[in-house]
CSV table of C-alpha atoms in Angstrom, one decimal:
chain,number,residue,atom,x,y,z
A,1,MET,CA,0.0,0.0,0.0
A,2,LYS,CA,2.8,2.4,0.8
A,3,LYS,CA,4.5,1.7,-2.6
A,4,ILE,CA,1.2,2.5,-4.4
A,5,PHE,CA,0.7,5.7,-2.5
A,6,PHE,CA,4.3,6.8,-3.1
A,7,PHE,CA,3.9,6.0,-6.8
A,8,LEU,CA,0.7,8.0,-7.1
A,9,ALA,CA,2.2,10.9,-5.2
A,10,ILE,CA,5.1,11.1,-7.6
A,11,VAL,CA,2.8,10.8,-10.7
A,12,PHE,CA,0.4,13.4,-9.3
A,13,SER,CA,3.2,15.8,-8.4
A,14,PHE,CA,4.7,15.4,-11.9
A,15,GLY,CA,1.3,16.0,-13.5
A,16,LEU,CA,0.9,19.3,-11.6
A,17,PHE,CA,4.4,20.4,-12.5
A,18,ALA,CA,3.9,19.5,-16.2
A,19,ASN,CA,0.6,21.5,-16.3
A,20,GLN,CA,2.3,24.6,-14.9
A,21,ALA,CA,5.2,24.4,-17.3
A,22,ALA,CA,2.8,24.1,-20.3
A,23,ALA,CA,1.0,27.3,-19.6
A,24,THR,CA,0.9,29.4,-22.8
A,25,ILE,CA,-0.8,32.5,-24.1
A,26,GLN,CA,-2.1,32.8,-27.6
A,27,ALA,CA,-0.4,35.4,-29.8
A,28,PRO,CA,-2.5,38.4,-31.0
A,29,THR,CA,-2.9,39.2,-34.7
A,30,LEU,CA,-1.9,42.7,-35.7
A,31,ASN,CA,-4.6,43.7,-38.2
A,32,SER,CA,-3.4,47.2,-39.2
A,33,ALA,CA,-1.0,50.0,-38.6
A,34,THR,CA,-2.5,53.2,-40.1
A,35,THR,CA,-0.8,56.5,-40.5
A,36,ILE,CA,-3.1,59.2,-39.1
A,37,SER,CA,-0.8,62.3,-39.1
A,38,SER,CA,2.8,63.4,-39.3
A,39,CYS,CA,3.4,62.3,-35.8
A,40,ALA,CA,0.9,59.4,-35.1
A,41,VAL,CA,0.1,55.8,-36.1
A,42,ARG,CA,-3.0,53.9,-35.1
A,43,LEU,CA,-2.7,50.1,-34.4
A,44,ASN,CA,-5.6,47.6,-34.3
A,45,TRP,CA,-5.2,43.9,-33.4
A,46,SER,CA,-7.4,41.0,-32.5
A,47,TRP,CA,-6.9,38.2,-30.0
A,48,GLN,CA,-8.7,35.0,-29.3
A,49,ILE,CA,-8.6,33.6,-25.8
A,50,GLY,CA,-7.3,30.1,-25.9
A,51,ASP,CA,-8.0,27.4,-23.3
A,52,GLY,CA,-6.3,28.3,-20.1
A,53,ASP,CA,-5.1,31.7,-21.4
A,54,GLN,CA,-4.5,34.1,-18.5
A,55,ALA,CA,-3.1,37.2,-20.2
A,56,GLY,CA,-3.1,40.4,-18.2
A,57,TYR,CA,-1.5,42.8,-20.7
A,58,PHE,CA,-0.6,43.6,-24.3
A,59,GLU,CA,2.8,44.8,-25.1
A,60,ILE,CA,3.4,46.9,-28.3
A,61,ASN,CA,6.9,46.8,-29.8
A,62,ARG,CA,8.0,49.5,-32.3
A,63,SER,CA,11.1,49.4,-34.5
A,64,PRO,CA,12.5,51.7,-37.2
A,65,THR,CA,13.3,48.6,-39.3
A,66,GLU,CA,11.4,45.4,-40.1
A,67,ASN,CA,13.8,43.1,-38.3
A,68,GLY,CA,15.1,45.5,-35.7
A,69,ALA,CA,14.9,44.7,-32.0
A,70,GLY,CA,12.7,47.7,-31.3
A,71,VAL,CA,11.5,49.2,-28.1
A,72,ILE,CA,8.4,48.7,-26.0
A,73,ALA,CA,6.2,51.6,-27.2
A,74,GLN,CA,3.4,50.8,-24.7
A,75,ARG,CA,2.2,48.2,-22.3
A,76,LEU,CA,-1.6,48.1,-21.9
A,77,ASN,CA,-2.8,46.5,-18.7
A,78,ASP,CA,-6.3,45.8,-20.2
A,79,VAL,CA,-6.7,42.8,-22.4
A,80,ASN,CA,-10.1,44.1,-23.6
A,81,VAL,CA,-8.5,47.0,-25.5
A,82,PHE,CA,-7.5,46.1,-29.1
A,83,ASN,CA,-6.2,49.5,-30.4
A,84,PHE,CA,-3.6,52.0,-29.6
A,85,GLU,CA,-2.5,55.4,-31.1
A,86,ASN,CA,1.3,55.8,-31.0
A,87,ILE,CA,1.9,59.6,-30.8
A,88,ASP,CA,4.9,62.0,-30.7
A,89,LEU,CA,6.6,60.2,-33.6
A,90,ALA,CA,9.0,61.8,-36.1
A,91,PRO,CA,7.5,63.0,-39.4
A,92,GLU,CA,8.2,61.0,-42.6
A,93,THR,CA,9.6,58.1,-40.6
A,94,PRO,CA,8.8,54.4,-41.1
A,95,TYR,CA,7.8,52.4,-38.1
A,96,TRP,CA,7.4,48.6,-37.7
A,97,TYR,CA,5.1,47.2,-35.0
A,98,LYS,CA,4.3,43.9,-33.4
A,99,VAL,CA,2.2,43.0,-30.4
A,100,ARG,CA,2.2,40.2,-27.8
A,101,ALA,CA,0.1,39.3,-24.8
A,102,GLY,CA,1.5,38.4,-21.4
A,103,ASN,CA,1.0,37.6,-17.7
A,104,GLN,CA,3.5,39.2,-15.3
A,105,ASP,CA,2.5,37.0,-12.3
A,106,LEU,CA,3.1,33.8,-14.3
A,107,GLY,CA,6.2,35.3,-16.0
A,108,ILE,CA,5.0,34.2,-19.5
A,109,ASP,CA,4.5,36.0,-22.8
A,110,SER,CA,2.9,34.9,-26.0
A,111,SER,CA,5.0,34.9,-29.2
A,112,TYR,CA,4.9,38.2,-31.1
A,113,SER,CA,2.1,38.8,-33.6
A,114,ASN,CA,2.8,39.4,-37.3
A,115,LYS,CA,4.4,42.7,-38.2
A,116,ARG,CA,2.8,45.7,-39.7
A,117,ASN,CA,4.4,49.0,-40.8
A,118,ALA,CA,3.3,52.6,-41.4
A,119,THR,CA,5.2,55.8,-42.3
A,120,THR,CA,4.2,59.0,-40.7
A,121,LEU,CA,3.2,61.9,-43.0
A,122,ALA,CA,5.4,64.8,-44.0
A,123,LEU,CA,4.9,68.1,-42.3
A,124,PRO,CA,3.0,70.7,-44.5
A,125,ASN,CA,5.3,72.3,-47.1
A,126,GLY,CA,8.1,70.2,-45.7
A,127,ARG,CA,8.7,72.6,-42.8
A,128,ASP,CA,8.2,72.7,-39.1
A,129,LEU,CA,4.8,73.8,-38.0
A,130,PRO,CA,4.7,77.4,-36.7
A,131,PRO,CA,4.4,77.9,-32.9
A,132,PRO,CA,0.8,78.5,-31.7
A,133,VAL,CA,-0.3,82.2,-31.5
A,134,LEU,CA,-2.1,83.4,-28.4
A,135,VAL,CA,-4.7,86.1,-29.1
A,136,ASN,CA,-6.3,88.1,-26.3
A,137,ASP,CA,-9.7,89.2,-27.6
A,138,GLY,CA,-10.5,91.0,-24.4
A,139,ASN,CA,-12.7,88.3,-23.0
A,140,PHE,CA,-10.1,87.1,-20.5
A,141,PRO,CA,-6.9,88.6,-19.0
A,142,PHE,CA,-3.5,87.0,-19.6
A,143,GLY,CA,-2.0,86.4,-16.3
């Protein structure tokens, strides 16, 4: 009886360990990267929750080249958000994006999504935009 119990305890323990090691998260699909101005790109992705998925965030990676390492442009701690506007970008510059889902508590990330690219627009007339002009029309004092 002790041998059977010991054997079952080992099998049960190994089974729990194997299930923990096999935890995975499905990768998102990056549907589009759309240029919206000279300094912004809008991303849209989709993600299907797989069996046992426990994602807690999306991580958006941006690179100036298709196969570059890139930087984390944003980490969204809401897996119910499927779009992001990357702002404060340089004009007339190509950007490559990819997205992954992850769970910080479990220490796991999905593989990265497919890649999409967009190039920000040129500034009007190829120049910098003029600084804003403040006009006091007499309705409020400048202070």
